[in-house]
Amino acid sequence: MRKIFLACPYSHTDENVIHHRFLACNKVAAKIVESGNTVFSQVTMSHPINLALEKTEKSNVGKMWAPVDAVFLDAMEELIILDLEGWDKSAGIKREIEFYQGRHQRVSLWSDVAKEFD
């Protein structure tokens, strides 16, 4: 069983784009789970919580999640990036890539590996 950290671009000025990214991430996470693998889908977990935040300003949300993400980065064994528009500009995804590459663990784009989960 593969242990996958699923990364997806999240932040955007348009709330509709954020919601679309959330739904796309859920769809991929479901496909990974249905294939018999383990996935931590960061956007799937964090988006509903972000909507309920009362004390944290939007500009501080990424900083708030960093220590939580670190726990799951360490627990998973590979990174799959949902390569939606903007993924290559995401500072968070860049950090996640560096983390897994630094541990010599697999880093893939979803568009390259989706067929492995059919």
Tab-separated table of N, CA and C in Angstrom:
chain	number	residue	atom	x	y	z
A	1	MET	N	0.839	-1.179	0.000
A	1	MET	CA	0.000	0.000	0.000
A	1	MET	C	0.889	1.249	0.000
A	2	ARG	N	0.573	2.157	-0.910
A	2	ARG	CA	1.310	3.415	-0.995
A	2	ARG	C	0.750	4.402	0.025
A	3	LYS	N	1.640	5.214	0.578
A	3	LYS	CA	1.266	6.264	1.530
A	3	LYS	C	1.553	7.600	0.856
A	4	ILE	N	0.495	8.274	0.438
A	4	ILE	CA	0.611	9.421	-0.452
A	4	ILE	C	0.172	10.714	0.230
A	5	PHE	N	1.002	11.725	0.113
A	5	PHE	CA	0.630	13.089	0.483
A	5	PHE	C	0.171	13.748	-0.807
A	6	LEU	N	-1.090	14.143	-0.873
A	6	LEU	CA	-1.637	14.760	-2.076
A	6	LEU	C	-1.574	16.273	-1.931
A	7	ALA	N	-0.835	16.894	-2.820
A	7	ALA	CA	-0.708	18.357	-2.821
A	7	ALA	C	-1.545	18.936	-3.947
A	8	CYS	N	-2.053	20.129	-3.700
A	8	CYS	CA	-2.902	20.796	-4.680
A	8	CYS	C	-2.769	22.294	-4.463
A	9	PRO	N	-2.711	23.080	-5.537
A	9	PRO	CA	-2.722	24.530	-5.314
A	9	PRO	C	-4.032	24.903	-4.633
A	10	TYR	N	-3.987	25.885	-3.756
A	10	TYR	CA	-5.187	26.227	-2.992
A	10	TYR	C	-5.530	27.714	-3.085
A	11	SER	N	-4.648	28.555	-2.619
A	11	SER	CA	-4.947	29.985	-2.514
A	11	SER	C	-5.220	30.615	-3.873
A	12	HIS	N	-6.182	31.519	-3.871
A	12	HIS	CA	-6.529	32.258	-5.084
A	12	HIS	C	-7.419	33.425	-4.668
A	13	THR	N	-7.450	34.477	-5.462
A	13	THR	CA	-8.298	35.626	-5.154
A	13	THR	C	-9.773	35.342	-5.417
A	14	ASP	N	-10.064	34.360	-6.234
A	14	ASP	CA	-11.434	34.007	-6.598
A	14	ASP	C	-11.879	32.795	-5.769
A	15	GLU	N	-12.891	32.983	-4.935
A	15	GLU	CA	-13.398	31.897	-4.086
A	15	GLU	C	-13.910	30.714	-4.908
A	16	ASN	N	-14.416	30.966	-6.103
A	16	ASN	CA	-14.883	29.876	-6.968
A	16	ASN	C	-13.737	28.979	-7.405
A	17	VAL	N	-12.567	29.563	-7.655
A	17	VAL	CA	-11.387	28.773	-8.018
A	17	VAL	C	-10.973	27.906	-6.836
A	18	ILE	N	-10.990	28.488	-5.644
A	18	ILE	CA	-10.636	27.722	-4.443
A	18	ILE	C	-11.592	26.538	-4.278
A	19	HIS	N	-12.870	26.781	-4.442
A	19	HIS	CA	-13.850	25.698	-4.292
A	19	HIS	C	-13.650	24.617	-5.364
A	20	HIS	N	-13.373	25.027	-6.593
A	20	HIS	CA	-13.108	24.060	-7.665
A	20	HIS	C	-11.881	23.211	-7.322
A	21	ARG	N	-10.841	23.839	-6.798
A	21	ARG	CA	-9.632	23.096	-6.409
A	21	ARG	C	-9.954	22.095	-5.309
A	22	PHE	N	-10.761	22.499	-4.340
A	22	PHE	CA	-11.188	21.614	-3.257
A	22	PHE	C	-11.913	20.386	-3.817
A	23	LEU	N	-12.862	20.604	-4.711
A	23	LEU	CA	-13.608	19.485	-5.296
A	23	LEU	C	-12.711	18.571	-6.124
A	24	ALA	N	-11.810	19.161	-6.902
A	24	ALA	CA	-10.889	18.360	-7.718
A	24	ALA	C	-9.977	17.515	-6.837
A	25	CYS	N	-9.520	18.085	-5.747
A	25	CYS	CA	-8.646	17.354	-4.824
A	25	CYS	C	-9.401	16.190	-4.184
A	26	ASN	N	-10.655	16.421	-3.807
A	26	ASN	CA	-11.462	15.350	-3.216
A	26	ASN	C	-11.637	14.191	-4.194
A	27	LYS	N	-11.870	14.525	-5.449
A	27	LYS	CA	-12.074	13.491	-6.471
A	27	LYS	C	-10.823	12.621	-6.624
A	28	VAL	N	-9.657	13.255	-6.643
A	28	VAL	CA	-8.400	12.505	-6.762
A	28	VAL	C	-8.148	11.687	-5.498
A	29	ALA	N	-8.378	12.266	-4.343
A	29	ALA	CA	-8.183	11.535	-3.085
A	29	ALA	C	-9.086	10.305	-3.041
A	30	ALA	N	-10.322	10.460	-3.484
A	30	ALA	CA	-11.241	9.317	-3.514
A	30	ALA	C	-10.725	8.220	-4.438
A	31	LYS	N	-10.199	8.606	-5.569
A	31	LYS	CA	-9.672	7.619	-6.516
A	31	LYS	C	-8.489	6.862	-5.906
A	32	ILE	N	-7.636	7.583	-5.202
A	32	ILE	CA	-6.477	6.946	-4.563
A	32	ILE	C	-6.936	5.960	-3.487
A	33	VAL	N	-7.885	6.367	-2.661
A	33	VAL	CA	-8.394	5.482	-1.600
A	33	VAL	C	-9.081	4.264	-2.192
A	34	GLU	N	-9.896	4.465	-3.231
A	34	GLU	CA	-10.589	3.341	-3.865
A	34	GLU	C	-9.626	2.353	-4.499
A	35	SER	N	-8.427	2.802	-4.811
A	35	SER	CA	-7.432	1.898	-5.392
A	35	SER	C	-6.706	1.075	-4.326
A	36	GLY	N	-7.034	1.318	-3.055
A	36	GLY	CA	-6.431	0.542	-1.975
A	36	GLY	C	-5.206	1.182	-1.359
A	37	ASN	N	-5.003	2.459	-1.616
A	37	ASN	CA	-3.845	3.161	-1.075
A	37	ASN	C	-4.274	4.165	-0.017
A	38	THR	N	-3.295	4.642	0.737
A	38	THR	CA	-3.529	5.633	1.780
A	38	THR	C	-3.195	7.008	1.238
A	39	VAL	N	-4.027	7.991	1.584
A	39	VAL	CA	-3.765	9.358	1.127
A	39	VAL	C	-4.070	10.345	2.240
A	40	PHE	N	-3.219	11.332	2.352
A	40	PHE	CA	-3.538	12.513	3.130
A	40	PHE	C	-3.733	13.629	2.126
A	41	SER	N	-4.950	14.125	2.055
A	41	SER	CA	-5.293	15.189	1.125
A	41	SER	C	-5.392	16.487	1.914
A	42	GLN	N	-4.343	17.270	1.833
A	42	GLN	CA	-4.223	18.487	2.616
A	42	GLN	C	-5.400	19.444	2.366
A	43	VAL	N	-5.756	19.678	1.125
A	43	VAL	CA	-6.831	20.613	0.805
A	43	VAL	C	-8.178	20.053	1.265
A	44	THR	N	-8.381	18.748	1.133
A	44	THR	CA	-9.622	18.130	1.588
A	44	THR	C	-9.830	18.376	3.076
A	45	MET	N	-8.772	18.278	3.847
A	45	MET	CA	-8.879	18.485	5.288
A	45	MET	C	-8.970	19.960	5.646
A	46	SER	N	-8.133	20.767	5.039
A	46	SER	CA	-8.002	22.151	5.503
A	46	SER	C	-9.106	23.090	5.011
A	47	HIS	N	-9.636	22.870	3.818
A	47	HIS	CA	-10.615	23.813	3.269
A	47	HIS	C	-11.855	23.979	4.160
A	48	PRO	N	-12.506	22.910	4.592
A	48	PRO	CA	-13.675	23.100	5.461
A	48	PRO	C	-13.313	23.803	6.773
A	49	ILE	N	-12.147	23.512	7.287
A	49	ILE	CA	-11.708	24.172	8.522
A	49	ILE	C	-11.445	25.651	8.258
A	50	ASN	N	-10.805	25.951	7.132
A	50	ASN	CA	-10.542	27.357	6.787
A	50	ASN	C	-11.838	28.162	6.720
A	51	LEU	N	-12.897	27.552	6.213
A	51	LEU	CA	-14.181	28.241	6.118
A	51	LEU	C	-14.767	28.563	7.494
A	52	ALA	N	-14.367	27.798	8.499
A	52	ALA	CA	-14.890	27.987	9.849
A	52	ALA	C	-13.987	28.837	10.746
A	53	LEU	N	-12.821	29.218	10.251
A	53	LEU	CA	-11.893	30.006	11.074
A	53	LEU	C	-12.518	31.332	11.475
A	54	GLU	N	-12.342	31.686	12.730
A	54	GLU	CA	-12.880	32.945	13.234
A	54	GLU	C	-11.791	33.909	13.677
A	55	LYS	N	-10.645	33.392	14.073
A	55	LYS	CA	-9.600	34.239	14.648
A	55	LYS	C	-8.407	34.446	13.727
A	56	THR	N	-8.243	33.609	12.721
A	56	THR	CA	-7.052	33.649	11.877
A	56	THR	C	-7.342	34.431	10.599
A	57	GLU	N	-6.516	35.432	10.333
A	57	GLU	CA	-6.657	36.203	9.101
A	57	GLU	C	-6.182	35.365	7.922
A	58	LYS	N	-6.766	35.617	6.752
A	58	LYS	CA	-6.415	34.844	5.555
A	58	LYS	C	-4.923	34.854	5.286
A	59	SER	N	-4.267	35.955	5.544
A	59	SER	CA	-2.831	36.055	5.272
A	59	SER	C	-2.001	35.151	6.181
A	60	ASN	N	-2.584	34.667	7.272
A	60	ASN	CA	-1.857	33.818	8.218
A	60	ASN	C	-2.256	32.349	8.162
A	61	VAL	N	-3.163	32.004	7.264
A	61	VAL	CA	-3.662	30.625	7.207
A	61	VAL	C	-2.541	29.640	6.870
A	62	GLY	N	-1.715	29.965	5.896
A	62	GLY	CA	-0.622	29.068	5.524
A	62	GLY	C	0.338	28.819	6.671
A	63	LYS	N	0.655	29.856	7.413
A	63	LYS	CA	1.546	29.717	8.574
A	63	LYS	C	0.911	28.841	9.646
A	64	MET	N	-0.413	28.978	9.799
A	64	MET	CA	-1.122	28.185	10.793
A	64	MET	C	-1.053	26.693	10.461
A	65	TRP	N	-1.167	26.361	9.171
A	65	TRP	CA	-1.195	24.954	8.755
A	65	TRP	C	0.188	24.325	8.677
A	66	ALA	N	1.259	25.110	8.605
A	66	ALA	CA	2.609	24.558	8.396
A	66	ALA	C	2.978	23.450	9.388
A	67	PRO	N	2.787	23.625	10.699
A	67	PRO	CA	3.162	22.533	11.618
A	67	PRO	C	2.279	21.298	11.487
A	68	VAL	N	1.015	21.487	11.117
A	68	VAL	CA	0.120	20.343	10.899
A	68	VAL	C	0.587	19.563	9.671
A	69	ASP	N	0.860	20.290	8.600
A	69	ASP	CA	1.333	19.652	7.369
A	69	ASP	C	2.625	18.880	7.608
A	70	ALA	N	3.505	19.421	8.443
A	70	ALA	CA	4.790	18.768	8.708
A	70	ALA	C	4.595	17.363	9.263
A	71	VAL	N	3.601	17.184	10.113
A	71	VAL	CA	3.320	15.857	10.680
A	71	VAL	C	2.955	14.875	9.576
A	72	PHE	N	2.090	15.314	8.666
A	72	PHE	CA	1.635	14.422	7.591
A	72	PHE	C	2.694	14.235	6.507
A	73	LEU	N	3.485	15.264	6.244
A	73	LEU	CA	4.598	15.108	5.299
A	73	LEU	C	5.512	13.987	5.762
A	74	ASP	N	5.802	13.977	7.048
A	74	ASP	CA	6.705	12.977	7.615
A	74	ASP	C	6.092	11.582	7.602
A	75	ALA	N	4.794	11.497	7.774
A	75	ALA	CA	4.119	10.200	7.860
A	75	ALA	C	3.939	9.521	6.504
A	76	MET	N	3.832	10.299	5.454
A	76	MET	CA	3.605	9.735	4.126
A	76	MET	C	4.935	9.438	3.436
A	77	GLU	N	4.892	8.652	2.375
A	77	GLU	CA	6.122	8.183	1.736
A	77	GLU	C	6.342	8.725	0.333
A	78	GLU	N	5.343	9.395	-0.209
A	78	GLU	CA	5.518	9.986	-1.536
A	78	GLU	C	4.577	11.164	-1.702
A	79	LEU	N	4.903	11.994	-2.662
A	79	LEU	CA	4.125	13.186	-2.956
A	79	LEU	C	3.539	13.073	-4.352
A	80	ILE	N	2.234	13.306	-4.437
A	80	ILE	CA	1.587	13.451	-5.738
A	80	ILE	C	0.979	14.845	-5.767
A	81	ILE	N	1.261	15.556	-6.841
A	81	ILE	CA	0.792	16.925	-6.999
A	81	ILE	C	-0.335	16.943	-8.011
A	82	LEU	N	-1.487	17.426	-7.592
A	82	LEU	CA	-2.588	17.611	-8.517
A	82	LEU	C	-2.245	18.852	-9.342
A	83	ASP	N	-1.885	18.626	-10.580
A	83	ASP	CA	-1.308	19.688	-11.408
A	83	ASP	C	-2.373	20.541	-12.099
A	84	LEU	N	-3.156	21.200	-11.246
A	84	LEU	CA	-4.104	22.194	-11.719
A	84	LEU	C	-3.336	23.484	-12.005
A	85	GLU	N	-3.966	24.377	-12.750
A	85	GLU	CA	-3.324	25.646	-13.060
A	85	GLU	C	-2.842	26.322	-11.777
A	86	GLY	N	-1.599	26.755	-11.794
A	86	GLY	CA	-1.008	27.439	-10.650
A	86	GLY	C	-0.190	26.559	-9.730
A	87	TRP	N	-0.196	25.247	-9.946
A	87	TRP	CA	0.541	24.361	-9.039
A	87	TRP	C	2.021	24.712	-9.002
A	88	ASP	N	2.564	25.107	-10.153
A	88	ASP	CA	3.998	25.377	-10.253
A	88	ASP	C	4.385	26.741	-9.678
A	89	LYS	N	3.410	27.512	-9.235
A	89	LYS	CA	3.678	28.812	-8.625
A	89	LYS	C	3.441	28.782	-7.116
A	90	SER	N	3.007	27.658	-6.596
A	90	SER	CA	2.661	27.527	-5.186
A	90	SER	C	3.907	27.353	-4.318
A	91	ALA	N	4.079	28.272	-3.367
A	91	ALA	CA	5.214	28.172	-2.440
A	91	ALA	C	5.081	26.929	-1.560
A	92	GLY	N	3.841	26.584	-1.181
A	92	GLY	CA	3.632	25.394	-0.354
A	92	GLY	C	4.011	24.126	-1.083
A	93	ILE	N	3.607	24.014	-2.324
A	93	ILE	CA	3.962	22.825	-3.110
A	93	ILE	C	5.468	22.772	-3.332
A	94	LYS	N	6.090	23.896	-3.537
A	94	LYS	CA	7.552	23.928	-3.697
A	94	LYS	C	8.232	23.356	-2.449
A	95	ARG	N	7.765	23.758	-1.265
A	95	ARG	CA	8.336	23.228	-0.008
A	95	ARG	C	8.115	21.724	0.093
A	96	GLU	N	6.927	21.273	-0.305
A	96	GLU	CA	6.620	19.842	-0.227
A	96	GLU	C	7.496	19.038	-1.181
A	97	ILE	N	7.716	19.551	-2.371
A	97	ILE	CA	8.610	18.892	-3.331
A	97	ILE	C	10.005	18.786	-2.747
A	98	GLU	N	10.506	19.881	-2.211
A	98	GLU	CA	11.857	19.885	-1.629
A	98	GLU	C	11.965	18.890	-0.484
A	99	PHE	N	10.919	18.790	0.331
A	99	PHE	CA	10.915	17.853	1.457
A	99	PHE	C	11.072	16.422	0.955
A	100	TYR	N	10.250	16.010	0.008
A	100	TYR	CA	10.297	14.623	-0.474
A	100	TYR	C	11.539	14.348	-1.302
A	101	GLN	N	11.958	15.290	-2.107
A	101	GLN	CA	13.198	15.092	-2.865
A	101	GLN	C	14.391	14.986	-1.918
A	102	GLY	N	14.373	15.762	-0.848
A	102	GLY	CA	15.447	15.694	0.145
A	102	GLY	C	15.535	14.353	0.831
A	103	ARG	N	14.438	13.634	0.871
A	103	ARG	CA	14.411	12.285	1.462
A	103	ARG	C	14.501	11.205	0.389
A	104	HIS	N	14.730	11.616	-0.848
A	104	HIS	CA	14.835	10.689	-1.985
A	104	HIS	C	13.581	9.833	-2.127
A	105	GLN	N	12.433	10.487	-1.929
A	105	GLN	CA	11.153	9.812	-2.078
A	105	GLN	C	10.466	10.304	-3.347
A	106	ARG	N	9.561	9.507	-3.824
A	106	ARG	CA	8.916	9.761	-5.105
A	106	ARG	C	8.084	11.050	-5.087
A	107	VAL	N	8.232	11.839	-6.141
A	107	VAL	CA	7.438	13.040	-6.383
A	107	VAL	C	6.874	12.918	-7.795
A	108	SER	N	5.545	13.028	-7.935
A	108	SER	CA	4.899	12.842	-9.231
A	108	SER	C	3.805	13.874	-9.437
A	109	LEU	N	3.527	14.139	-10.702
A	109	LEU	CA	2.356	14.914	-11.073
A	109	LEU	C	1.200	13.950	-11.299
A	110	TRP	N	0.011	14.341	-10.875
A	110	TRP	CA	-1.154	13.485	-11.039
A	110	TRP	C	-1.362	13.100	-12.500
A	111	SER	N	-1.165	14.034	-13.399
A	111	SER	CA	-1.390	13.744	-14.823
A	111	SER	C	-0.461	12.642	-15.331
A	112	ASP	N	0.667	12.448	-14.670
A	112	ASP	CA	1.607	11.399	-15.079
A	112	ASP	C	1.306	10.043	-14.434
A	113	VAL	N	0.619	10.042	-13.279
A	113	VAL	CA	0.441	8.780	-12.544
A	113	VAL	C	-1.009	8.359	-12.365
A	114	ALA	N	-1.955	9.129	-12.834
A	114	ALA	CA	-3.376	8.821	-12.616
A	114	ALA	C	-3.732	7.399	-13.041
A	115	LYS	N	-3.138	6.941	-14.122
A	115	LYS	CA	-3.452	5.600	-14.635
A	115	LYS	C	-3.030	4.501	-13.659
A	116	GLU	N	-2.120	4.781	-12.744
A	116	GLU	CA	-1.689	3.792	-11.749
A	116	GLU	C	-2.777	3.510	-10.717
A	117	PHE	N	-3.830	4.299	-10.705
A	117	PHE	CA	-4.883	4.175	-9.692
A	117	PHE	C	-6.222	3.723	-10.276
A	118	ASP	N	-6.190	3.241	-11.521
A	118	ASP	CA	-7.416	2.737	-12.160
A	118	ASP	C	-7.826	1.396	-11.602
